Amino acid sequence: MTEYGIHCSHEQIPPADLLAAVIAAERAGFDAAMCSDHFSPWSARQGQSAFAWSWLGAALQATNLSFGVVNAPGQRYHPAIIAQAIGTLGAMYPGRFWAALGTGEYSNEHITGGPWPRKEVRNARLRECVDVIRDLLAGEEVTRDGLVTVDRARLWTRPPEPPPLIGAAVSTETAAWCAQWADGLVTVNAPEEKLRAMISAYRDAGGRGPVCLQVHLSWAATEAEAEEIAYDQWRSNIFPPPVCWDLETAEHFDVVSQNVTVEQVRSVVNVSADLDRHTEWLRGYAGLGFDRIYLHHVGQDLSDFVTTFGAKVLPALR
């Protein structure tokens, strides 16, 4: 049966409020949670960007949910440090934590002052990072001299079973590539045909483990309010790669999104005041074969969303 979780957006919501929301989500009947890992928001209107790894320790302690994080090792983060973070959370909360690994966005990675590599180089760097993280979680001493450099690293605190390393992908090509190394796949909502192709690309290439979906949605008491929330908070997020990968700052995203229309926002966010419509969308995603679906209400106040979807949408899906 498909699990339904909540996505926690650090770019939009202060960490204490986000912690309260995820505690409420567990009480409301959500099965799981995942969060972003950004240094910068996508827009000045979003206005936040707390450190995900500090928050994850608090969230895992405050709930019994499973948690995942979408992370980009290799530039802003050294893979040995990410392995240590994964290992520590895995040791403290066995079986409840996973990490999705991707190649990242320049808006987060430029802070260290290094150049932004081409996509094929970022892919190769990520694969090196995955191998470093896996070897460290397996208890090996690791030295590497490649796109990432590691000198005699060893994890002294490790969980009995390494947490899953999930592949993050938005294209069928990347989904098939992730099948070479990942313990599962996570992507974002898109037209049904695209999502079906994503799952097929991953599975046909031998991909194992769960396939997961993060769904951007906007719900409010009225259609106009739901639309206003989506347009205010998510119009900087409508751009496909390579634009979303390569812009440098929140200000850049705000400039390029000045002329975005509501219709464009609706193409990437499920906007409706009708709970039956949201239920229909989510049931359709589950029918495609997704094992876990994480609901991301793109507003900055999650209280009504959590309460209402917990009371009406989740029971209808189950």
Coordinates of C-alpha atoms in Angstrom, one line a residue:
M1 CA 0.0 0.0 0.0
T2 CA 1.2 3.5 -0.8
E3 CA 2.5 5.5 2.1
Y4 CA 1.6 9.2 2.3
G5 CA 4.1 11.6 3.9
I6 CA 4.6 15.3 4.3
H7 CA 7.4 17.3 2.6
C8 CA 9.0 19.9 4.8
S9 CA 10.3 22.9 2.9
H10 CA 13.2 24.6 4.8
E11 CA 13.2 27.4 2.1
Q12 CA 9.8 28.5 3.2
I13 CA 9.2 27.9 6.9
P14 CA 11.2 28.7 10.0
P15 CA 12.6 25.5 11.6
A16 CA 10.6 25.7 14.8
D17 CA 7.3 26.1 12.9
L18 CA 8.3 23.3 10.6
L19 CA 9.0 21.0 13.6
A20 CA 5.5 21.8 15.0
A21 CA 4.0 21.1 11.6
V22 CA 5.6 17.6 11.3
I23 CA 4.6 16.7 14.9
A24 CA 1.0 17.7 13.9
A25 CA 1.3 15.7 10.7
E26 CA 2.1 12.5 12.6
R27 CA -0.9 13.1 14.8
A28 CA -3.1 13.8 11.8
G29 CA -2.2 10.4 10.2
F30 CA 0.7 11.1 7.8
D31 CA 3.0 8.1 7.5
A32 CA 6.3 9.6 6.8
A33 CA 8.2 12.9 6.1
M34 CA 11.0 14.2 4.0
C35 CA 12.7 17.6 3.7
S36 CA 14.8 19.8 1.5
D37 CA 18.5 20.8 2.2
H38 CA 19.1 24.3 0.9
F39 CA 21.5 27.1 1.7
S40 CA 19.3 29.6 -0.2
P41 CA 15.6 29.8 -0.9
W42 CA 14.2 30.0 -4.5
S43 CA 12.8 33.4 -3.9
A44 CA 13.1 36.3 -1.4
R45 CA 9.4 35.8 -0.8
Q46 CA 10.1 32.4 0.7
G47 CA 12.6 33.9 3.0
Q48 CA 14.1 31.0 4.9
S49 CA 16.8 28.3 4.7
A50 CA 17.5 26.5 7.9
F51 CA 20.2 23.8 8.3
A52 CA 18.3 20.6 7.5
W53 CA 20.7 18.2 9.4
S54 CA 20.2 20.0 12.8
W55 CA 16.4 20.0 12.2
L56 CA 16.4 16.3 11.3
G57 CA 17.8 15.2 14.6
A58 CA 15.0 17.2 16.4
A59 CA 12.3 15.9 14.1
L60 CA 13.3 12.3 14.4
Q61 CA 13.4 12.6 18.2
A62 CA 10.0 14.4 18.4
T63 CA 8.1 11.9 16.2
N64 CA 8.1 8.2 15.2
L65 CA 8.0 9.0 11.5
S66 CA 10.6 7.9 8.9
F67 CA 12.5 10.8 7.4
G68 CA 14.4 11.5 4.3
V69 CA 16.5 14.4 3.0
V70 CA 17.5 15.5 -0.5
N71 CA 21.2 16.3 -0.4
A72 CA 23.9 17.2 -3.0
P73 CA 27.3 16.0 -1.8
G74 CA 30.5 17.0 -3.6
Q75 CA 30.8 20.8 -3.5
R76 CA 29.1 22.6 -0.5
Y77 CA 29.3 19.3 1.4
H78 CA 32.2 16.9 1.5
P79 CA 31.0 13.3 1.1
A80 CA 32.8 12.1 4.2
I81 CA 30.8 14.7 6.3
I82 CA 27.6 13.6 4.7
A83 CA 28.5 10.0 5.5
Q84 CA 29.1 10.9 9.1
A85 CA 25.7 12.7 9.3
I86 CA 23.9 9.8 7.7
G87 CA 25.7 7.3 9.9
T88 CA 24.9 9.2 13.1
L89 CA 21.2 9.6 12.3
G90 CA 21.0 6.0 11.3
A91 CA 22.7 4.9 14.5
M92 CA 20.3 7.0 16.7
Y93 CA 17.1 6.1 14.8
P94 CA 17.6 2.7 13.1
G95 CA 15.5 2.0 10.1
R96 CA 13.9 5.5 10.1
F97 CA 16.2 7.6 7.9
W98 CA 17.2 7.8 4.2
A99 CA 19.1 10.2 2.1
A100 CA 18.3 11.1 -1.5
L101 CA 21.5 12.2 -3.4
G102 CA 21.5 14.5 -6.4
T103 CA 23.9 16.8 -8.3
G104 CA 22.4 20.0 -6.8
E105 CA 21.8 23.6 -7.8
Y106 CA 24.3 26.4 -8.2
S107 CA 22.2 28.7 -6.0
N108 CA 23.2 26.5 -3.0
E109 CA 26.7 25.4 -4.1
H110 CA 28.3 28.7 -5.2
I111 CA 28.8 29.8 -1.6
T112 CA 32.1 28.0 -1.3
G113 CA 33.5 30.0 -4.2
G114 CA 34.2 27.1 -6.5
P115 CA 33.2 26.9 -10.2
W116 CA 30.0 25.2 -11.2
P117 CA 30.9 22.1 -13.2
R118 CA 29.1 20.9 -16.3
K119 CA 26.3 18.4 -15.7
E120 CA 28.3 15.4 -16.9
V121 CA 31.0 16.4 -14.5
R122 CA 28.5 16.8 -11.6
N123 CA 27.1 13.4 -12.4
A124 CA 30.6 11.8 -12.3
R125 CA 31.4 13.7 -9.0
L126 CA 28.1 12.5 -7.5
R127 CA 28.9 8.9 -8.4
E128 CA 32.3 9.2 -6.7
C129 CA 30.6 10.7 -3.6
V130 CA 28.1 7.8 -3.5
D131 CA 31.0 5.3 -3.5
V132 CA 32.8 7.2 -0.7
I133 CA 29.6 7.4 1.4
R134 CA 28.8 3.7 0.9
D135 CA 32.4 2.6 1.7
L136 CA 32.5 4.7 4.9
L137 CA 29.1 3.4 6.0
A138 CA 30.5 -0.1 5.4
G139 CA 33.3 0.6 7.9
E140 CA 36.1 1.0 5.4
E141 CA 39.0 3.5 5.6
V142 CA 38.6 5.6 2.5
T143 CA 41.2 7.5 0.5
R144 CA 40.4 9.0 -2.9
D145 CA 42.1 11.3 -5.4
G146 CA 39.5 12.1 -8.1
L147 CA 36.8 14.7 -8.5
V148 CA 36.6 14.5 -4.7
T149 CA 39.6 14.1 -2.4
V150 CA 39.4 12.0 0.7
D151 CA 42.4 11.2 3.0
R152 CA 42.2 8.2 5.3
A153 CA 38.6 8.8 6.4
R154 CA 36.9 6.3 8.7
L155 CA 33.5 6.4 10.4
W156 CA 33.7 5.5 14.1
T157 CA 30.0 5.7 14.7
R158 CA 27.9 3.6 12.3
P159 CA 24.4 2.0 12.3
P160 CA 24.1 -1.8 12.1
E161 CA 22.5 -1.4 8.6
P162 CA 23.4 1.6 6.4
P163 CA 20.5 3.9 5.6
P164 CA 19.2 3.7 2.0
L165 CA 20.8 6.1 -0.5
I166 CA 18.0 7.1 -2.9
G167 CA 18.6 8.6 -6.3
A168 CA 17.0 12.0 -7.0
A169 CA 16.0 12.5 -10.7
V170 CA 13.9 14.7 -12.9
S171 CA 14.6 13.1 -16.2
T172 CA 14.3 9.6 -17.6
E173 CA 18.0 9.6 -18.4
T174 CA 19.0 10.4 -14.8
A175 CA 16.5 7.9 -13.5
A176 CA 18.1 5.1 -15.6
W177 CA 21.5 6.2 -14.4
C178 CA 20.4 6.2 -10.8
A179 CA 19.5 2.5 -11.2
Q180 CA 23.2 1.7 -11.3
W181 CA 23.8 2.7 -7.7
A182 CA 20.6 3.8 -5.8
D183 CA 18.4 2.0 -3.3
G184 CA 15.3 3.7 -4.7
L185 CA 14.2 6.7 -6.7
V186 CA 12.6 10.1 -5.8
T187 CA 11.2 12.6 -8.3
V188 CA 8.6 15.4 -8.4
N189 CA 5.1 15.6 -9.8
A190 CA 4.8 15.9 -13.6
P191 CA 2.2 14.8 -16.3
E192 CA 1.2 11.2 -15.9
E193 CA 3.0 10.2 -19.1
K194 CA 6.3 11.6 -17.8
L195 CA 6.0 9.9 -14.4
R196 CA 5.2 6.6 -16.0
A197 CA 8.3 7.0 -18.2
M198 CA 10.4 7.9 -15.1
I199 CA 9.4 4.7 -13.3
S200 CA 9.9 2.6 -16.4
A201 CA 13.4 4.0 -17.0
Y202 CA 14.4 3.3 -13.4
R203 CA 12.9 -0.2 -13.2
D204 CA 13.9 -1.3 -16.8
A205 CA 17.6 -0.4 -15.9
G206 CA 17.4 -2.7 -12.9
G207 CA 16.5 -0.1 -10.3
R208 CA 15.6 -1.6 -6.9
G209 CA 13.8 -0.3 -3.8
P210 CA 10.9 2.1 -3.5
V211 CA 9.9 4.8 -6.1
C212 CA 8.9 8.0 -4.3
L213 CA 7.1 11.1 -5.5
Q214 CA 7.1 14.7 -4.1
V215 CA 3.9 16.4 -5.0
H216 CA 3.7 20.2 -5.0
L217 CA 0.1 21.3 -4.2
S218 CA -1.8 24.3 -3.0
W219 CA -5.1 24.0 -1.1
A220 CA -7.1 26.7 0.7
A221 CA -10.7 27.4 1.5
T222 CA -11.3 29.1 -1.8
E223 CA -9.9 28.6 -5.3
A224 CA -8.7 32.2 -5.4
E225 CA -6.7 31.8 -2.2
A226 CA -5.2 28.5 -3.2
E227 CA -4.1 30.1 -6.5
E228 CA -2.7 33.2 -4.7
I229 CA -0.6 31.0 -2.4
A230 CA 0.8 29.0 -5.3
Y231 CA 1.6 32.1 -7.3
D232 CA 3.3 34.0 -4.4
Q233 CA 5.4 31.1 -3.2
W234 CA 6.1 28.9 -6.2
R235 CA 6.3 31.0 -9.3
S236 CA 10.1 31.0 -9.1
N237 CA 10.1 27.2 -9.2
I238 CA 8.5 26.6 -12.6
F239 CA 11.7 26.6 -14.6
P240 CA 13.0 23.2 -15.9
P241 CA 16.7 22.3 -16.1
P242 CA 19.1 23.7 -16.8
V243 CA 17.7 27.1 -15.6
C244 CA 16.8 25.8 -12.1
W245 CA 20.3 24.2 -11.8
D246 CA 22.4 27.1 -13.0
L247 CA 20.9 30.4 -11.6
E248 CA 23.0 31.8 -8.8
T249 CA 20.8 33.6 -6.2
A250 CA 17.3 34.0 -5.0
E251 CA 17.3 37.5 -6.6
H252 CA 18.1 35.9 -10.0
F253 CA 15.1 33.6 -9.6
D254 CA 12.9 36.6 -8.7
V255 CA 14.0 38.5 -11.8
V256 CA 13.4 35.7 -14.3
S257 CA 10.0 34.9 -12.7
Q258 CA 8.6 38.4 -13.0
N259 CA 6.4 37.6 -16.0
V260 CA 5.4 34.1 -15.0
T261 CA 1.6 33.5 -15.3
V262 CA -0.8 31.7 -13.0
E263 CA -1.3 29.1 -15.7
Q264 CA 2.4 28.3 -15.7
V265 CA 2.4 27.9 -11.9
R266 CA -0.6 25.5 -12.3
S267 CA 1.5 23.4 -14.6
V268 CA 3.8 22.4 -11.8
V269 CA 1.5 22.8 -8.7
N270 CA -1.7 21.0 -8.2
V271 CA -3.9 24.0 -7.3
S272 CA -7.5 23.5 -6.0
A273 CA -9.8 24.3 -3.2
D274 CA -11.6 21.0 -3.9
L275 CA -10.4 18.2 -1.6
D276 CA -11.9 15.5 -3.9
R277 CA -9.8 16.9 -6.8
H278 CA -6.6 16.6 -4.6
T279 CA -7.6 13.0 -3.7
E280 CA -8.1 12.2 -7.3
W281 CA -4.7 13.5 -8.2
L282 CA -3.0 11.6 -5.4
R283 CA -4.9 8.4 -6.2
G284 CA -3.7 8.7 -9.8
Y285 CA -0.1 9.0 -8.7
A286 CA -0.4 5.9 -6.5
G287 CA -1.9 4.1 -9.5
L288 CA 1.2 4.7 -11.4
G289 CA 3.1 2.6 -8.9
F290 CA 4.7 5.0 -6.5
D291 CA 5.4 3.4 -3.2
R292 CA 5.6 6.7 -1.2
I293 CA 4.0 10.0 -2.0
Y294 CA 5.1 13.1 -0.1
L295 CA 2.7 16.0 0.0
H296 CA 4.2 19.5 -0.3
H297 CA 1.7 22.2 0.4
V298 CA 3.5 25.2 -1.1
G299 CA 2.1 27.7 1.5
Q300 CA 4.0 28.9 4.5
D301 CA 1.3 28.0 7.0
L302 CA 0.8 24.3 7.1
S303 CA -1.7 24.0 10.0
D304 CA -5.0 24.0 8.1
F305 CA -3.5 21.8 5.4
V306 CA -2.2 19.2 7.9
T307 CA -5.5 19.1 9.8
T308 CA -7.8 19.0 6.8
F309 CA -5.8 16.5 4.6
G310 CA -5.3 14.3 7.7
A311 CA -9.0 14.2 8.4
K312 CA -10.4 14.0 4.9
V313 CA -7.9 13.3 2.1
L314 CA -5.7 10.6 3.7
P315 CA -8.7 8.4 4.9
A316 CA -10.2 8.6 1.4
L317 CA -6.9 7.4 -0.2
R318 CA -6.7 4.5 2.2

